Amino acid sequence: MSGNRGLRVVACPDKFRGTASADEVAAAIAAGWASGVGADRATADVACLSMADGGEGTLDALGGPNRTSLVIGPLRERIEAQWRLSGDLAIVEMARASGLTLAGGAARNDPLAATTAGTGELIAEAVASGARRVIVGVGGSATTDGGLGALDAMAPLARLAGVSVQVACDVRTRFCDAARIFGPQKGATPPQIKLLTRRLDRLVDLYRERYDVDVSEMPRAGAAGGLAGGLAAGLRAELAEGFDVVASEVGLGEAIATADLVITGEGRLDAGSFDGKVVGGVARLAAEAGVPLAVIVGAREPGIELAEHASVDAQLVVLSERYGMERSTSDTLGAVRDAAAELAADRAREVGG
């Protein structure tokens, strides 16, 4: 096993939704790798870079919160929302201010009334606190207000002049499709979806008249119920692939380029995992660098095979299939550690053999 002690590993997982954060999963991979090669010093050869795709978990992946503000919640109650300020860069995760969880889930949400005002307040406060660049992670929203609530909360927008705003989007949905595609998971009924779609149609005209920006065909403008499009119109924000934003900020590409193995993962592997999500993005970077890839997931959609989506030496570990569904959900981190240990032991045998 001594030949494996210098193997450079990058652990860059997404969260396992509902069971473990990306930080926790990355730490479990590092601990498992150390036990698998039989040397504590092996942890020094594992670089832990928690990842996200622009949705929930983006703030944690980019350093975690260090500020808290009192803002308007999705259903207009006052809430405390965490965000981050580091130098002149601010990280705002809209789910912390306007998220579906804050509204009590789909059953308690009011899809017609839910507002992004709190997200706008966070952006305005970040700028007032000295931020000249703001990354807004969108995803997990309760809202379909097209971002109007956020823009109204930031008025007058002239005070944000010269500030660079980048929206980390986890979907590529068009603006006027947001209610139809995401309304049901926010508790909207079919009649409400029709009302929300008409609202978005009207906002296209309003934003064109007010800001001279057409969001109707803009890729990703429908993210977070149109918040992305609203920010693109009112703030001239850049709408970017969320994974690429996070990867650039944490230096993932550079880390992978000097690695011998990349380990990523998420709670459930499905077709969407390879469409703008973390696993697909990491697989792409690993392929570009020619670095072997391992993917640890809790479960997978039937018929999904990693080999069909990865163009490098890739290995898939499905915790529910290897250790059983009960353990994969009740002891997720323990199962991740064991899976990483097995990967390390396999590599050690390859080197030693």
Coordinates of C-alpha atoms in Angstrom, one line a residue:
M1 CA 0.0 0.0 0.0
S2 CA 2.9 2.3 0.4
G3 CA 2.8 3.0 -3.4
N4 CA -0.6 4.6 -2.9
R5 CA 0.5 7.1 -0.3
G6 CA 1.3 9.8 -2.8
L7 CA -1.9 9.4 -4.9
R8 CA -3.5 12.8 -5.3
V9 CA -7.3 12.6 -4.9
V10 CA -9.9 15.4 -5.3
A11 CA -13.1 14.8 -3.4
C12 CA -15.7 17.1 -4.9
P13 CA -19.3 15.8 -4.1
D14 CA -22.6 17.5 -4.2
K15 CA -24.9 17.3 -1.1
F16 CA -26.9 14.1 -0.6
R17 CA -30.2 15.9 -0.3
G18 CA -32.0 15.2 3.0
T19 CA -29.1 13.2 4.6
A20 CA -25.7 14.9 4.3
S21 CA -24.2 18.2 3.2
A22 CA -21.5 18.3 0.6
D23 CA -18.9 19.2 3.3
E24 CA -19.9 16.2 5.3
V25 CA -19.7 13.9 2.3
A26 CA -16.3 15.2 1.2
A27 CA -15.0 14.7 4.8
A28 CA -16.4 11.1 4.8
I29 CA -14.6 10.4 1.5
A30 CA -11.3 11.7 2.9
A31 CA -11.7 9.7 6.1
G32 CA -12.6 6.5 4.2
W33 CA -9.7 7.0 1.8
A34 CA -7.3 7.3 4.7
S35 CA -8.6 4.0 6.3
G36 CA -8.5 2.3 2.9
V37 CA -4.8 2.9 2.3
G38 CA -4.0 2.2 6.0
A39 CA -2.2 5.5 6.7
D40 CA -3.5 8.6 8.4
R41 CA -1.2 10.8 6.4
A42 CA -3.2 9.9 3.3
T43 CA -5.7 12.5 4.3
A44 CA -3.2 15.1 3.3
D45 CA -3.4 13.8 -0.3
V46 CA -7.2 14.3 -0.5
A47 CA -8.3 17.8 -1.5
C48 CA -11.9 18.4 -0.3
L49 CA -13.8 20.8 -2.5
S50 CA -17.5 20.8 -1.7
M51 CA -19.6 21.5 -4.8
A52 CA -23.1 22.8 -5.8
D53 CA -24.9 23.5 -9.0
G54 CA -26.3 27.0 -8.1
G55 CA -29.2 25.7 -6.0
E56 CA -29.3 25.0 -2.3
G57 CA -25.8 24.4 -0.9
T58 CA -24.1 27.0 -3.1
L59 CA -23.4 29.3 -0.1
D60 CA -21.8 26.5 1.8
A61 CA -19.7 25.4 -1.1
L62 CA -18.4 29.0 -1.5
G63 CA -17.2 29.4 2.1
G64 CA -20.4 29.4 4.2
P65 CA -22.3 32.3 5.7
N66 CA -20.7 35.0 7.8
R67 CA -23.4 37.6 7.8
T68 CA -27.1 37.5 8.9
S69 CA -29.8 39.9 7.9
L70 CA -33.5 40.4 8.8
V71 CA -35.5 40.3 5.6
I72 CA -38.9 39.7 4.1
G73 CA -39.5 36.0 3.8
P74 CA -41.3 34.3 0.9
L75 CA -44.7 34.7 2.5
R76 CA -43.9 38.2 3.8
E77 CA -43.0 37.3 7.4
R78 CA -39.7 38.7 8.8
I79 CA -36.9 36.1 8.8
E80 CA -33.2 35.9 9.4
A81 CA -31.3 35.0 6.3
Q82 CA -27.6 34.1 6.2
W83 CA -25.2 35.2 3.4
R84 CA -21.5 35.8 2.9
L85 CA -19.2 38.8 2.4
S86 CA -15.5 38.3 1.6
G87 CA -13.7 41.4 0.5
D88 CA -15.8 42.9 -2.2
L89 CA -17.5 39.5 -3.1
A90 CA -20.9 38.6 -1.7
I91 CA -22.6 35.3 -1.9
V92 CA -26.4 35.2 -1.7
E93 CA -28.4 32.0 -1.8
M94 CA -32.0 32.9 -2.6
A95 CA -33.3 29.8 -0.8
R96 CA -32.1 31.4 2.5
A97 CA -34.5 34.3 1.9
S98 CA -37.2 33.1 -0.5
G99 CA -37.0 29.4 -0.3
L100 CA -39.8 26.8 -0.4
T101 CA -38.6 25.3 2.9
L102 CA -39.1 28.7 4.6
A103 CA -42.7 28.7 3.3
G104 CA -43.4 25.4 4.9
G105 CA -43.1 23.3 1.7
A106 CA -45.5 23.0 -1.1
A107 CA -48.4 22.2 1.2
R108 CA -48.2 25.5 3.0
N109 CA -46.8 27.7 0.3
D110 CA -49.0 30.4 -1.3
P111 CA -47.7 30.2 -4.9
L112 CA -49.5 33.4 -6.0
A113 CA -48.3 35.5 -3.1
A114 CA -44.7 34.1 -2.6
T115 CA -42.2 36.9 -3.2
T116 CA -38.5 37.3 -3.9
A117 CA -38.3 40.6 -1.9
G118 CA -36.0 39.1 0.7
T119 CA -33.5 38.1 -1.9
G120 CA -33.5 41.6 -3.3
E121 CA -33.0 43.0 0.3
L122 CA -29.9 40.7 0.7
I123 CA -28.4 41.9 -2.6
A124 CA -29.0 45.5 -1.7
E125 CA -27.5 45.0 1.8
A126 CA -24.5 43.3 0.3
V127 CA -23.8 46.2 -2.0
A128 CA -24.4 48.7 0.9
S129 CA -21.8 46.7 2.8
G130 CA -19.1 47.1 0.1
A131 CA -19.7 44.3 -2.3
R132 CA -18.8 45.1 -5.9
R133 CA -19.4 41.6 -7.1
V134 CA -22.4 39.5 -6.1
I135 CA -23.0 35.8 -6.9
V136 CA -26.7 34.8 -6.5
G137 CA -27.4 31.1 -6.2
V138 CA -30.9 30.3 -7.3
G139 CA -32.8 27.1 -6.6
G140 CA -35.2 25.7 -4.0
S141 CA -37.5 28.8 -4.4
A142 CA -41.1 29.2 -3.3
T143 CA -41.6 31.9 -5.8
T144 CA -42.9 32.5 -9.4
D145 CA -42.9 36.3 -9.3
G146 CA -40.4 36.8 -12.1
G147 CA -38.0 38.5 -9.8
L148 CA -40.3 41.6 -9.5
G149 CA -40.3 41.4 -5.8
A150 CA -36.5 41.5 -5.6
L151 CA -36.2 44.4 -8.1
D152 CA -38.8 46.4 -6.1
A153 CA -37.0 45.7 -2.9
M154 CA -33.7 47.0 -4.4
A155 CA -35.1 50.2 -5.8
P156 CA -33.8 52.6 -6.8
L157 CA -31.6 50.3 -8.9
A158 CA -29.2 53.2 -9.6
R159 CA -27.5 52.5 -6.3
L160 CA -26.3 49.2 -7.7
A161 CA -24.7 50.8 -10.7
G162 CA -21.2 49.3 -11.4
V163 CA -21.8 46.2 -9.4
S164 CA -21.3 42.9 -11.2
V165 CA -24.0 40.4 -10.5
Q166 CA -23.7 36.7 -11.6
V167 CA -26.6 34.4 -11.2
A168 CA -25.7 30.7 -10.7
C169 CA -28.5 28.8 -12.3
D170 CA -29.3 25.2 -11.8
V171 CA -31.8 24.9 -14.7
R172 CA -32.0 26.3 -18.2
T173 CA -35.7 26.9 -18.3
R174 CA -37.2 29.8 -20.3
F175 CA -38.8 32.6 -18.4
C176 CA -42.4 32.0 -19.4
D177 CA -42.1 28.2 -18.8
A178 CA -41.2 28.6 -15.2
A179 CA -44.7 28.2 -13.8
R180 CA -45.6 25.2 -16.0
I181 CA -42.4 23.3 -15.2
F182 CA -41.9 24.2 -11.5
G183 CA -45.2 25.5 -10.3
P184 CA -46.6 22.0 -9.2
Q185 CA -43.6 21.4 -6.9
K186 CA -44.3 24.8 -5.3
G187 CA -47.9 23.8 -4.6
A188 CA -49.5 25.6 -7.5
T189 CA -52.8 24.1 -8.8
P190 CA -53.5 24.0 -12.6
P191 CA -55.6 27.2 -12.5
Q192 CA -52.8 29.0 -10.5
I193 CA -50.2 27.8 -13.0
K194 CA -52.3 29.6 -15.7
L195 CA -52.4 32.7 -13.7
L196 CA -48.7 32.6 -12.9
T197 CA -47.9 32.1 -16.6
R198 CA -50.0 35.1 -17.5
R199 CA -48.1 37.1 -14.9
L200 CA -44.7 36.1 -16.4
D201 CA -46.0 37.0 -19.9
R202 CA -46.9 40.5 -18.6
L203 CA -43.5 40.8 -17.0
V204 CA -41.8 40.1 -20.3
D205 CA -43.5 43.3 -21.6
L206 CA -42.8 45.2 -18.5
Y207 CA -39.1 44.4 -18.4
R208 CA -38.8 45.2 -22.1
E209 CA -40.4 48.6 -21.6
R210 CA -38.7 49.4 -18.3
Y211 CA -35.2 48.0 -18.9
D212 CA -35.0 47.5 -22.7
V213 CA -34.2 43.8 -22.1
D214 CA -36.2 40.9 -23.6
V215 CA -36.1 37.9 -21.2
S216 CA -38.6 35.8 -23.2
E217 CA -36.0 33.6 -25.0
M218 CA -33.1 34.1 -22.6
P219 CA -31.6 30.7 -21.5
R220 CA -31.9 30.1 -17.8
A221 CA -34.2 33.2 -17.3
G222 CA -36.9 30.9 -15.7
A223 CA -34.6 29.8 -12.9
A224 CA -36.2 30.4 -9.4
G225 CA -39.6 31.2 -10.9
G226 CA -38.1 33.9 -13.2
L227 CA -35.9 35.5 -10.6
A228 CA -32.9 34.9 -12.9
G229 CA -34.7 36.8 -15.7
G230 CA -35.7 39.6 -13.4
L231 CA -32.1 40.1 -12.3
A232 CA -30.9 39.9 -15.9
A233 CA -33.3 42.7 -16.9
G234 CA -33.0 45.0 -13.9
L235 CA -29.3 44.5 -13.0
R236 CA -27.9 43.3 -16.3
A237 CA -26.9 40.2 -14.4
E238 CA -25.0 37.4 -16.1
L239 CA -27.0 34.1 -16.1
A240 CA -24.4 31.3 -15.9
E241 CA -24.3 27.6 -15.4
G242 CA -24.3 27.2 -11.6
F243 CA -21.8 24.3 -11.6
D244 CA -19.4 26.4 -13.7
V245 CA -19.7 29.3 -11.3
V246 CA -18.9 27.3 -8.2
A247 CA -16.1 25.3 -10.0
S248 CA -14.4 28.5 -11.1
E249 CA -14.6 30.1 -7.6
V250 CA -13.1 27.0 -5.8
G251 CA -10.5 26.2 -8.5
L252 CA -11.9 22.8 -9.3
G253 CA -10.5 22.6 -12.8
E254 CA -7.0 23.4 -11.6
A255 CA -7.3 20.8 -8.7
I256 CA -8.5 18.1 -11.1
A257 CA -5.7 18.8 -13.6
T258 CA -3.1 17.8 -11.0
A259 CA -5.0 14.9 -9.6
D260 CA -4.7 11.1 -10.0
L261 CA -8.3 10.4 -9.1
V262 CA -11.5 12.4 -8.8
I263 CA -14.3 11.3 -6.5
T264 CA -17.7 13.0 -6.7
G265 CA -21.2 12.0 -5.8
E266 CA -24.8 12.9 -5.0
G267 CA -27.9 11.5 -3.3
R268 CA -29.6 10.1 -6.5
L269 CA -28.1 9.6 -9.9
D270 CA -30.6 10.1 -12.8
A271 CA -30.7 11.5 -16.3
G272 CA -30.7 15.1 -14.9
S273 CA -27.4 14.4 -13.1
F274 CA -25.6 15.0 -16.5
D275 CA -27.5 18.1 -17.4
G276 CA -25.9 21.0 -15.6
K277 CA -25.5 19.2 -12.3
V278 CA -22.4 18.4 -10.2
V279 CA -21.8 14.8 -11.3
G280 CA -22.0 15.7 -15.0
G281 CA -19.8 18.8 -14.6
V282 CA -17.2 16.9 -12.7
A283 CA -17.2 14.1 -15.2
R284 CA -16.7 16.7 -18.0
L285 CA -13.7 18.3 -16.2
A286 CA -12.2 14.8 -15.4
A287 CA -12.5 13.9 -19.1
E288 CA -10.9 17.1 -20.2
A289 CA -7.9 16.4 -17.9
G290 CA -7.8 12.7 -18.6
V291 CA -8.2 11.8 -14.9
P292 CA -10.0 8.7 -13.7
L293 CA -13.3 9.3 -12.0
A294 CA -15.3 7.6 -9.2
V295 CA -18.9 8.5 -8.4
I296 CA -20.6 7.6 -5.1
V297 CA -24.4 7.9 -5.0
G298 CA -27.1 6.9 -2.6
A299 CA -29.4 5.5 -5.3
R300 CA -29.9 5.6 -9.0
E301 CA -32.7 5.8 -11.5
P302 CA -33.2 2.3 -13.1
G303 CA -31.3 2.0 -16.3
I304 CA -28.8 4.8 -15.6
E305 CA -25.2 3.7 -16.3
L306 CA -22.2 6.0 -15.7
A307 CA -20.3 4.6 -18.6
E308 CA -22.9 6.1 -21.0
H309 CA -22.1 9.6 -19.8
A310 CA -18.4 9.5 -18.8
S311 CA -15.6 9.5 -21.4
V312 CA -12.9 8.5 -18.9
D313 CA -12.1 5.5 -16.7
A314 CA -15.1 5.7 -14.4
Q315 CA -16.4 3.7 -11.5
L316 CA -19.9 3.9 -10.0
V317 CA -20.7 3.0 -6.4
V318 CA -24.4 2.9 -5.5
L319 CA -24.7 2.8 -1.7
S320 CA -28.2 1.3 -1.7
E321 CA -27.1 -1.5 -4.0
R322 CA -23.9 -2.2 -2.1
Y323 CA -25.0 -1.8 1.5
G324 CA -28.8 -1.9 1.3
M325 CA -31.4 0.9 1.2
E326 CA -31.8 1.1 4.9
R327 CA -28.1 1.8 5.7
S328 CA -27.7 4.1 2.7
T329 CA -30.4 6.4 4.1
S330 CA -29.9 6.0 7.9
D331 CA -26.1 5.9 7.9
T332 CA -25.2 7.7 4.7
L333 CA -21.9 9.1 5.9
G334 CA -20.8 5.7 7.2
A335 CA -21.6 4.1 3.9
V336 CA -19.8 6.8 2.0
R337 CA -16.7 6.2 4.2
D338 CA -16.8 2.5 3.6
A339 CA -17.2 3.0 -0.2
A340 CA -14.2 5.4 -0.3
A341 CA -12.2 2.9 1.8
E342 CA -13.0 0.2 -0.7
L343 CA -12.0 2.5 -3.6
A344 CA -8.7 3.3 -1.9
A345 CA -7.9 -0.4 -1.1
D346 CA -8.6 -1.3 -4.8
R347 CA -6.2 1.4 -5.9
A348 CA -3.6 0.2 -3.5
R349 CA -3.9 -3.3 -4.8
E350 CA -3.5 -2.0 -8.4
V351 CA -0.4 -0.1 -7.5
G352 CA 1.0 -2.9 -5.4
G353 CA 0.1 -5.5 -8.0

